[in-house]
Amino acid sequence: MSEFRIHHDVNELLSLLRVHGGEGAEVYIDLLQKNRTPYVTTTVSAHSAKVKIAEFSRTPEDFLKKYDELKSKNTRHLDSLVYLLSKLTEDKETLQYLQQNAKERAELAANAATSVSTNFSIPSSTSKISLQELEELRKQLGSVTANSSVQQPLELTRKILRDKQNKKNSGQPIPVFPSWVYERPALIGDFLIGTSLSTDTTVPIGTLPLASQESMIVEDLLYVLIGVDGRYITAQPFVGRQNRAFSVDPNLDLSIKELVTRILPVAASYSAVTRFIEEKSSFEYGQVNHALAAAMRTLIKEYMILITQLEHLQRQGLLSLQKLWFYIQPTMRTLEILASLATSVDKGECMGGSTLSLLHDKTFNYTGDSQAQELCLYLTKAASVPYFEILEKWIYRGIINDPYSEFMVEEHELQKEKIQEDYNDKYWDQRYTVVQQQIPSFLQKMADKILSTGKYLNVVRECGRDVTCPVAKEVIYTLKERAYVEQIEKAYNYASKVLLDFLMEEKELVAHLSRSIKHYFLMDQGDFFVHFMDLTEEELKKPVDDIITTRLEALLELALRMSTANTDPFKDDLKIDLMPHDLITQLLRVLAIETKQEKAIISADPTELTLSGLEAFSFDYIVKWPLSLIINRKALTRYQMLFRHMFYCKHVERQLCNVWISNKTAKQFSLHSTCESL
């Protein structure tokens, strides 16, 4: 973390805590920088910290519930935050201050609420509603609530994602499924509520013998396991993202009902996975989620094959409830893991790199369970393929092809021609930026190098040269992070070498620095400045408003032709610049950037004195792309300030030389003869 970022975060924290006065943020910043350690929160320390906070909390159950909820969303830096909070519980002084601060904030909020509160009275009504009308109204409200909570948010989410992606890729809108894909729920194998198998009068199952009950329940279960309601087992409508619940005929024998309740979680998991597959197969959710859904669909096909085989046994009369329980057990664990992953992706609203982070973390969490880890590894490999294709194009060619905004590097539309006008060099810093949320956790350490690698290659490509990394190799997901480090390091080294060779050899960076910057801004070319100052001395003595810039440009060109600077191939890039401020004001304006005094200094009158040409004069230098990335406006401004100081010193030196020459000439005459002549 940079010093500027620490300064910003400390100021934000002090503002939130309403800390005023004292020694300011600088004291805390110094303490933070001195006590920074490369310590990484481990699973053990995070668990102990969680236990400590739960013991300290007044409502430990709520805290643990919230922690599990955030953990299921794969919230970044959650364990680090919990560890920090556990350390705060040990500091009594800090706790006392936080409690007092919370009390004061609560009192302020209560006072504000009291001042703007308005008393409302509910008007009495003499009209009454019948029980039948009340029941109909309740049913209507229930159906509206169910429809709005399931369908509308999905449609709204897809629209928001589609608008965002189309705005970013205005020239190439993303494809969209036709509306009938979403308007026909029968296409989704997930319990079409209200269409059970029992269209005629169903025989009460409690009146049947135990063998008949078992046979009918087995048939029902085979339907329920593929997302279709049975006669005696039906799915309940759900609101939001909760798990599917089922209702079982209460007259069913208790021994059979007990075994049925053990099997129904498989149907609930199948329902969750099916909904996830259908939802994430839409283009709006990106290629990573689409690839994950496709991998899950492959596993669901294997599950459907198993159900088909069980149906074949059932038709032959060879499938009992116990056998069904036996055959379905291996699949239960698989569907449970798939449903857990689907729920976590939904809760965390994951896309692209965040989805891969969640899958990677889940894979590591199943270290002791080889079957579960292998399953998660398969899903992560399948989901990472489109992400790694974007990564390979970026680190091997410097190209971003990310239509769904899933990659860790985001491109912004900026014009590189403005790099000369921008003091802070925004092109290099803002054209390509890292999106923290989209960095997979297994690539977190290499994020900066990935960004720089693509940037370097992109600079060369924008100059008309096609570059392809000779050590390019397919990136495949693995639990060994070293594999990514080696590949990215090789690509980074190649990109650095290509850009450096391009700047040094083809664009002659050293020649620009040594021949132009050194000669002109650092006044290395002595005879040129003698000629130039001899030619422009009278003009530069005038007030800056009276100076004709074109005349100075002509005199500059004449001085360049008459001196040894004539051999400089870049001499035509040197220009005249008359500054509106004196050197001290310019320095103060630079130092005030991003400080509280910035507005006051910028809006203030730069100087009360009228500047002469000597005080306002400076050179400027035209730098073309891509050298402008290095010799940018920020660097040129520094050179200009050095030049202005040395140029004025050169002027003072010339004045002193003239005085010395005059005094030397005056010594040739005797004082007596001079007095007689007077």
XYZ file of N, CA, C and O in Angstrom, residues 242-369:
512
model
N -33.918 -18.750 -1.620
C -33.912 -19.790 -0.606
C -33.963 -21.169 -1.258
O -34.353 -21.322 -2.407
N -33.588 -22.199 -0.490
C -33.580 -23.558 -1.005
C -35.006 -24.065 -1.201
O -35.943 -23.644 -0.518
N -35.132 -24.987 -2.127
C -36.439 -25.561 -2.430
C -36.925 -26.423 -1.270
O -36.166 -27.221 -0.718
N -38.190 -26.243 -0.892
C -38.809 -27.064 0.149
C -39.892 -27.932 -0.475
O -40.450 -27.600 -1.538
N -40.188 -29.054 0.177
C -41.151 -30.019 -0.355
C -42.178 -30.359 0.722
O -41.873 -30.347 1.925
N -43.368 -30.650 0.250
C -44.418 -31.127 1.162
C -44.706 -32.586 0.839
O -44.881 -32.958 -0.322
N -44.747 -33.394 1.876
C -44.994 -34.829 1.748
C -46.349 -35.127 2.369
O -46.714 -34.544 3.407
N -47.099 -36.018 1.734
C -48.418 -36.395 2.245
C -48.300 -36.801 3.714
O -47.533 -37.711 4.062
N -49.055 -36.143 4.601
C -48.928 -36.452 6.037
C -49.412 -37.846 6.410
O -49.086 -38.343 7.495
N -50.205 -38.473 5.525
C -50.735 -39.802 5.837
C -49.747 -40.908 5.510
O -50.054 -42.093 5.720
N -48.586 -40.543 4.967
C -47.589 -41.552 4.596
C -47.044 -42.223 5.851
O -46.903 -41.597 6.909
N -46.726 -43.501 5.731
C -46.181 -44.249 6.858
C -44.886 -43.592 7.345
O -44.053 -43.132 6.552
N -44.701 -43.547 8.662
C -43.576 -42.820 9.240
C -42.228 -43.402 8.833
O -41.260 -42.662 8.611
N -42.141 -44.717 8.726
C -40.864 -45.334 8.343
C -40.478 -44.956 6.917
O -39.308 -44.675 6.621
N -41.453 -44.921 6.038
C -41.187 -44.517 4.646
C -40.903 -43.021 4.583
O -40.007 -42.560 3.859
N -41.661 -42.257 5.351
C -41.491 -40.803 5.337
C -40.095 -40.396 5.812
O -39.497 -39.446 5.292
N -39.548 -41.123 6.783
C -38.216 -40.831 7.284
C -37.169 -40.991 6.196
O -36.264 -40.160 6.031
N -37.283 -42.066 5.408
C -36.329 -42.302 4.327
C -36.515 -41.296 3.195
O -35.553 -40.875 2.543
N -37.766 -40.885 2.972
C -38.047 -39.892 1.924
C -37.385 -38.555 2.261
O -36.801 -37.894 1.393
N -37.460 -38.152 3.532
C -36.849 -36.877 3.926
C -35.332 -36.905 3.770
O -34.707 -35.847 3.637
N -34.729 -38.092 3.804
C -33.288 -38.188 3.567
C -32.947 -38.008 2.089
O -31.868 -37.509 1.750
N -33.862 -38.415 1.205
C -33.595 -38.355 -0.241
C -33.938 -36.984 -0.811
O -33.303 -36.509 -1.767
N -34.924 -36.288 -0.210
C -35.389 -35.019 -0.780
C -34.309 -33.941 -0.883
O -34.388 -33.092 -1.791
N -33.283 -33.873 -0.002
C -32.219 -32.877 -0.222
C -31.534 -32.998 -1.580
O -31.041 -31.999 -2.108
N -31.531 -34.218 -2.155
C -30.971 -34.371 -3.504
C -31.811 -33.592 -4.504
O -31.286 -32.890 -5.386
N -33.131 -33.687 -4.363
C -34.022 -32.948 -5.264
C -33.870 -31.441 -5.059
O -33.901 -30.666 -6.029
N -33.692 -31.010 -3.813
C -33.500 -29.576 -3.547
C -32.205 -29.080 -4.177
O -32.154 -27.986 -4.769
N -31.139 -29.882 -4.066
C -29.862 -29.501 -4.686
C -29.986 -29.470 -6.202
O -29.470 -28.566 -6.866
N -30.679 -30.460 -6.766
C -30.886 -30.485 -8.217
C -31.642 -29.246 -8.679
O -31.313 -28.636 -9.702
N -32.645 -28.842 -7.897
C -33.420 -27.646 -8.247
C -32.533 -26.407 -8.266
O -32.592 -25.585 -9.194
N -31.679 -26.265 -7.234
C -30.800 -25.092 -7.162
C -29.810 -25.076 -8.319
O -29.558 -24.024 -8.937
N -29.230 -26.238 -8.633
C -28.248 -26.306 -9.716
C -28.909 -26.031 -11.062
O -28.351 -25.328 -11.919
N -30.109 -26.576 -11.270
C -30.818 -26.354 -12.535
C -31.138 -24.883 -12.742
O -30.954 -24.332 -13.836
N -31.618 -24.211 -11.694
C -31.895 -22.777 -11.805
C -30.624 -22.013 -12.128
O -30.622 -21.077 -12.943
N -29.541 -22.382 -11.478
C -28.265 -21.705 -11.723
C -27.821 -21.887 -13.175
O -27.382 -20.927 -13.831
N -27.923 -23.099 -13.676
C -27.492 -23.383 -15.051
C -28.305 -22.565 -16.047
O -27.759 -21.947 -16.975
N -29.624 -22.534 -15.858
C -30.474 -21.808 -16.796
C -30.221 -20.308 -16.732
O -30.204 -19.620 -17.750
N -30.004 -19.802 -15.517
C -29.791 -18.361 -15.364
C -28.437 -17.933 -15.896
O -28.326 -16.961 -16.661
N -27.376 -18.635 -15.520
C -26.023 -18.228 -15.893
C -25.675 -18.579 -17.334
O -24.596 -18.187 -17.808
N -26.542 -19.305 -18.013
C -26.284 -19.576 -19.433
C -26.571 -18.361 -20.297
O -26.220 -18.344 -21.488
N -27.211 -17.341 -19.727
C -27.466 -16.110 -20.480
C -26.156 -15.383 -20.743
O -25.211 -15.453 -19.953
N -26.123 -14.655 -21.846
C -24.901 -13.952 -22.239
C -24.525 -12.861 -21.236
O -23.350 -12.548 -21.074
N -25.538 -12.289 -20.557
C -25.270 -11.145 -19.696
C -24.350 -11.476 -18.522
O -23.713 -10.585 -17.967
N -24.293 -12.738 -18.119
C -23.512 -13.108 -16.936
C -22.063 -13.440 -17.268
O -21.303 -13.820 -16.373
N -21.680 -13.314 -18.512
C -20.273 -13.455 -18.859
C -19.861 -14.863 -19.232
O -20.584 -15.841 -19.024
N -18.650 -14.940 -19.790
C -18.152 -16.213 -20.297
C -17.748 -17.176 -19.185
O -17.908 -18.388 -19.320
N -17.230 -16.649 -18.071
C -16.793 -17.524 -16.982
C -17.976 -18.246 -16.370
O -17.957 -19.472 -16.188
N -19.037 -17.499 -16.048
C -20.231 -18.134 -15.491
C -20.877 -19.067 -16.507
O -21.427 -20.108 -16.139
N -20.814 -18.684 -17.780
C -21.369 -19.550 -18.825
C -20.591 -20.856 -18.892
O -21.187 -21.945 -19.015
N -19.272 -20.790 -18.808
C -18.453 -22.003 -18.833
C -18.699 -22.856 -17.590
O -18.742 -24.099 -17.660
N -18.881 -22.206 -16.435
C -19.189 -22.940 -15.207
C -20.536 -23.641 -15.329
O -20.676 -24.809 -14.926
N -21.516 -22.934 -15.874
C -22.835 -23.548 -16.059
C -22.766 -24.727 -17.027
O -23.436 -25.752 -16.825
N -21.947 -24.597 -18.078
C -21.802 -25.701 -19.035
C -21.163 -26.917 -18.372
O -21.560 -28.068 -18.625
N -20.168 -26.704 -17.506
C -19.534 -27.820 -16.795
C -20.525 -28.484 -15.843
O -20.566 -29.722 -15.727
N -21.335 -27.666 -15.163
C -22.356 -28.241 -14.284
C -23.400 -29.009 -15.087
O -23.891 -30.058 -14.643
N -23.730 -28.508 -16.274
C -24.709 -29.205 -17.113
C -24.198 -30.590 -17.492
O -24.969 -31.552 -17.571
N -22.893 -30.706 -17.731
C -22.312 -32.017 -18.052
C -22.489 -32.986 -16.892
O -22.827 -34.166 -17.087
N -22.259 -32.493 -15.670
C -22.440 -33.355 -14.501
C -23.905 -33.710 -14.290
O -24.225 -34.833 -13.869
N -24.796 -32.758 -14.575
C -26.228 -33.030 -14.429
C -26.675 -34.092 -15.446
O -27.561 -34.913 -15.151
N -26.060 -34.102 -16.610
C -26.397 -35.135 -17.602
C -26.061 -36.523 -17.070
O -26.820 -37.478 -17.269
N -24.921 -36.640 -16.395
C -24.569 -37.920 -15.782
C -25.583 -38.296 -14.698
O -25.935 -39.477 -14.549
N -26.042 -37.307 -13.969
C -27.067 -37.550 -12.954
C -28.366 -38.021 -13.601
O -29.040 -38.950 -13.103
N -28.724 -37.402 -14.714
C -29.956 -37.797 -15.408
C -29.847 -39.214 -15.962
O -30.844 -39.953 -16.015
N -28.649 -39.579 -16.370
C -28.451 -40.962 -16.842
C -28.710 -41.943 -15.703
O -29.345 -42.999 -15.886
N -28.245 -41.610 -14.501
C -28.486 -42.459 -13.339
C -29.983 -42.576 -13.055
O -30.490 -43.682 -12.789
N -30.707 -41.451 -13.097
C -32.153 -41.489 -12.850
C -32.855 -42.334 -13.903
O -33.799 -43.083 -13.594
N -32.410 -42.248 -15.164
C -33.003 -43.068 -16.228
C -32.801 -44.552 -15.948
O -33.714 -45.378 -16.151
N -31.620 -44.921 -15.489
C -31.360 -46.318 -15.140
C -32.232 -46.770 -13.972
O -32.738 -47.898 -13.960
N -32.437 -45.878 -13.001
C -33.302 -46.222 -11.875
C -34.754 -46.361 -12.316
O -35.494 -47.219 -11.803
N -35.185 -45.537 -13.246
C -36.540 -45.672 -13.786
C -36.715 -47.017 -14.494
O -37.777 -47.656 -14.409
N -35.686 -47.449 -15.193
C -35.735 -48.748 -15.870
C -35.895 -49.875 -14.849
O -36.691 -50.815 -15.045
N -35.146 -49.771 -13.725
C -35.288 -50.775 -12.663
C -36.673 -50.714 -12.031
O -37.266 -51.750 -11.680
N -37.206 -49.498 -11.896
C -38.519 -49.353 -11.279
C -39.614 -49.974 -12.141
O -40.557 -50.585 -11.632
N -39.512 -49.810 -13.464
C -40.502 -50.417 -14.350
C -40.447 -51.940 -14.297
O -41.447 -52.624 -14.526
N -39.279 -52.475 -14.009
C -39.126 -53.924 -13.897
C -39.494 -54.437 -12.507
O -39.434 -55.648 -12.253
N -39.840 -53.533 -11.599
C -40.198 -53.927 -10.249
C -39.015 -54.312 -9.393
O -39.187 -55.017 -8.378
N -37.809 -53.817 -9.749
C -36.598 -54.199 -9.025
C -36.053 -53.073 -8.145
O -34.968 -53.202 -7.595
N -36.797 -51.972 -8.048
C -36.293 -50.821 -7.302
C -37.154 -50.584 -6.065
O -38.333 -50.238 -6.173
N -36.564 -50.794 -4.912
C -37.226 -50.478 -3.650
C -36.723 -49.141 -3.135
O -35.782 -48.552 -3.684
N -37.352 -48.672 -2.058
C -36.939 -47.389 -1.494
C -35.522 -47.468 -0.930
O -34.737 -46.521 -1.050
N -35.175 -48.587 -0.325
C -33.834 -48.765 0.208
C -32.790 -48.778 -0.910
O -31.705 -48.198 -0.784
N -33.118 -49.466 -2.029
C -32.186 -49.488 -3.159
C -32.021 -48.081 -3.755
O -30.917 -47.686 -4.136
N -33.155 -47.367 -3.843
C -33.068 -45.989 -4.363
C -32.145 -45.157 -3.475
O -31.304 -44.399 -3.971
N -32.275 -45.278 -2.170
C -31.409 -44.565 -1.234
C -29.948 -44.977 -1.409
O -29.039 -44.148 -1.346
N -29.712 -46.244 -1.673
C -28.349 -46.745 -1.853
C -27.725 -46.191 -3.143
O -26.583 -45.728 -3.139
N -28.509 -46.233 -4.229
C -27.969 -45.793 -5.523
C -27.764 -44.270 -5.583
O -26.899 -43.782 -6.315
N -28.579 -43.551 -4.817
C -28.538 -42.093 -4.939
C -27.481 -41.467 -4.038
O -27.112 -40.293 -4.222
N -26.957 -42.202 -3.066
C -26.021 -41.625 -2.096
C -24.749 -41.057 -2.730
O -24.322 -39.951 -2.366
N -24.082 -41.754 -3.671
C -22.868 -41.154 -4.268
C -23.143 -39.824 -4.966
O -22.313 -38.917 -4.956
N -24.335 -39.721 -5.561
C -24.679 -38.490 -6.273
C -25.054 -37.373 -5.312
O -24.928 -36.192 -5.650
N -25.510 -37.726 -4.125
C -25.957 -36.718 -3.157
C -24.842 -35.733 -2.824
O -25.060 -34.518 -2.782
N -23.647 -36.263 -2.599
C -22.522 -35.398 -2.244
C -22.160 -34.467 -3.402
O -21.882 -33.283 -3.200
N -22.185 -34.997 -4.612
C -21.860 -34.171 -5.781
C -22.846 -33.025 -5.943
O -22.457 -31.862 -6.125
N -24.149 -33.345 -5.872
C -25.160 -32.298 -6.038
C -25.118 -31.295 -4.887
O -25.396 -30.104 -5.083
N -24.777 -31.758 -3.701
C -24.669 -30.845 -2.564
C -23.564 -29.819 -2.795
O -23.737 -28.620 -2.525
N -22.421 -30.265 -3.325
C -21.313 -29.345 -3.610
C -21.696 -28.386 -4.726
O -21.438 -27.171 -4.653
N -22.334 -28.904 -5.776
C -22.752 -28.046 -6.890
C -23.736 -26.985 -6.414
O -23.649 -25.812 -6.800
N -24.694 -27.400 -5.575
C -25.681 -26.447 -5.072
C -25.021 -25.399 -4.176
O -25.387 -24.213 -4.215
N -24.034 -25.822 -3.379
C -23.317 -24.875 -2.529
C -22.568 -23.843 -3.368
O -22.601 -22.633 -3.074
N -21.908 -24.286 -4.433
C -21.194 -23.359 -5.313
C -22.159 -22.409 -6.008
O -21.908 -21.207 -6.111
N -23.278 -22.959 -6.493
C -24.258 -22.125 -7.191
C -24.823 -21.055 -6.259
O -24.957 -19.886 -6.634
N -25.119 -21.449 -5.006
C -25.658 -20.487 -4.037
C -24.638 -19.398 -3.716
O -24.979 -18.215 -3.609
N -23.368 -19.789 -3.562
C -22.323 -18.810 -3.240
C -22.120 -17.816 -4.379
O -21.960 -16.613 -4.150
N -22.121 -18.293 -5.610
C -21.969 -17.398 -6.763
C -23.139 -16.434 -6.846
O -22.972 -15.241 -7.142
N -24.354 -16.939 -6.572
C -25.534 -16.080 -6.605
C -25.489 -15.026 -5.505
O -25.730 -13.847 -5.743
N -25.163 -15.448 -4.293
C -25.147 -14.504 -3.175
C -24.082 -13.431 -3.359
O -24.300 -12.259 -3.058
N -22.930 -13.850 -3.831
C -21.856 -12.889 -4.038
C -21.955 -12.100 -5.321
O -21.133 -11.206 -5.562
N -22.969 -12.407 -6.177
C -23.125 -11.749 -7.477
C -21.798 -11.766 -8.235
O -21.332 -10.750 -8.752
N -21.194 -12.943 -8.274
C -19.853 -13.090 -8.841
C -19.906 -13.169 -10.363
O -20.821 -13.760 -10.941
N -18.903 -12.571 -10.973
C -18.684 -12.655 -12.414
C -17.189 -12.646 -12.673
O -16.424 -12.017 -11.943
N -16.773 -13.348 -13.715
C -15.380 -13.283 -14.135
C -14.409 -13.721 -13.068
O -14.483 -14.825 -12.514
N -13.460 -12.833 -12.735
C -12.415 -13.154 -11.778
C -12.940 -13.458 -10.398
O -12.371 -14.300 -9.681
N -14.028 -12.808 -9.963
C -14.567 -13.093 -8.636
C -15.137 -14.505 -8.556
O -15.041 -15.167 -7.518
N -15.704 -14.988 -9.649
C -16.180 -16.377 -9.682
C -15.011 -17.344 -9.552
O -15.083 -18.344 -8.819
N -13.922 -17.070 -10.257
C -12.743 -17.939 -10.167
C -12.146 -17.906 -8.769
O -11.665 -18.931 -8.269
N -12.160 -16.754 -8.115
C -11.659 -16.667 -6.739
C -12.479 -17.553 -5.816
O -11.936 -18.280 -4.973
N -13.795 -17.494 -5.975
C -14.656 -18.321 -5.135
C -14.395 -19.806 -5.373
O -14.269 -20.582 -4.419
N -14.301 -20.208 -6.635
C -14.046 -21.616 -6.950
C -12.685 -22.057 -6.431
O -12.541 -23.173 -5.900
N -11.683 -21.183 -6.567
C -10.339 -21.528 -6.093
C -10.328 -21.700 -4.573
O -9.733 -22.663 -4.048
N -10.986 -20.798 -3.867
C -11.023 -20.896 -2.410
C -11.789 -22.131 -1.954
O -11.394 -22.794 -0.989
N -12.892 -22.434 -2.651
C -13.642 -23.647 -2.319
C -12.787 -24.887 -2.548
O -12.836 -25.844 -1.768
N -12.013 -24.883 -3.623
C -11.153 -26.033 -3.909
C -10.140 -26.242 -2.790
O -9.889 -27.376 -2.365
N -9.557 -25.160 -2.301
C -8.598 -25.280 -1.204
C -9.272 -25.700 0.098
O -8.674 -26.413 0.913
N -10.502 -25.271 0.300
C -11.206 -25.628 1.538
C -11.517 -27.119 1.619
O -11.718 -27.651 2.715
N -11.580 -27.781 0.466
C -11.862 -29.219 0.428
C -10.577 -30.038 0.373
O -10.558 -31.136 -0.198
N -9.509 -29.529 0.967
C -8.219 -30.228 0.905
C -8.304 -31.625 1.503
O -7.710 -32.579 0.992
N -9.045 -31.809 2.576
C -9.143 -33.121 3.211
C -10.108 -34.065 2.540
O -10.151 -35.251 2.884
N -10.910 -33.558 1.604
C -11.912 -34.370 0.907
C -11.497 -34.471 -0.552
O -11.739 -33.566 -1.355
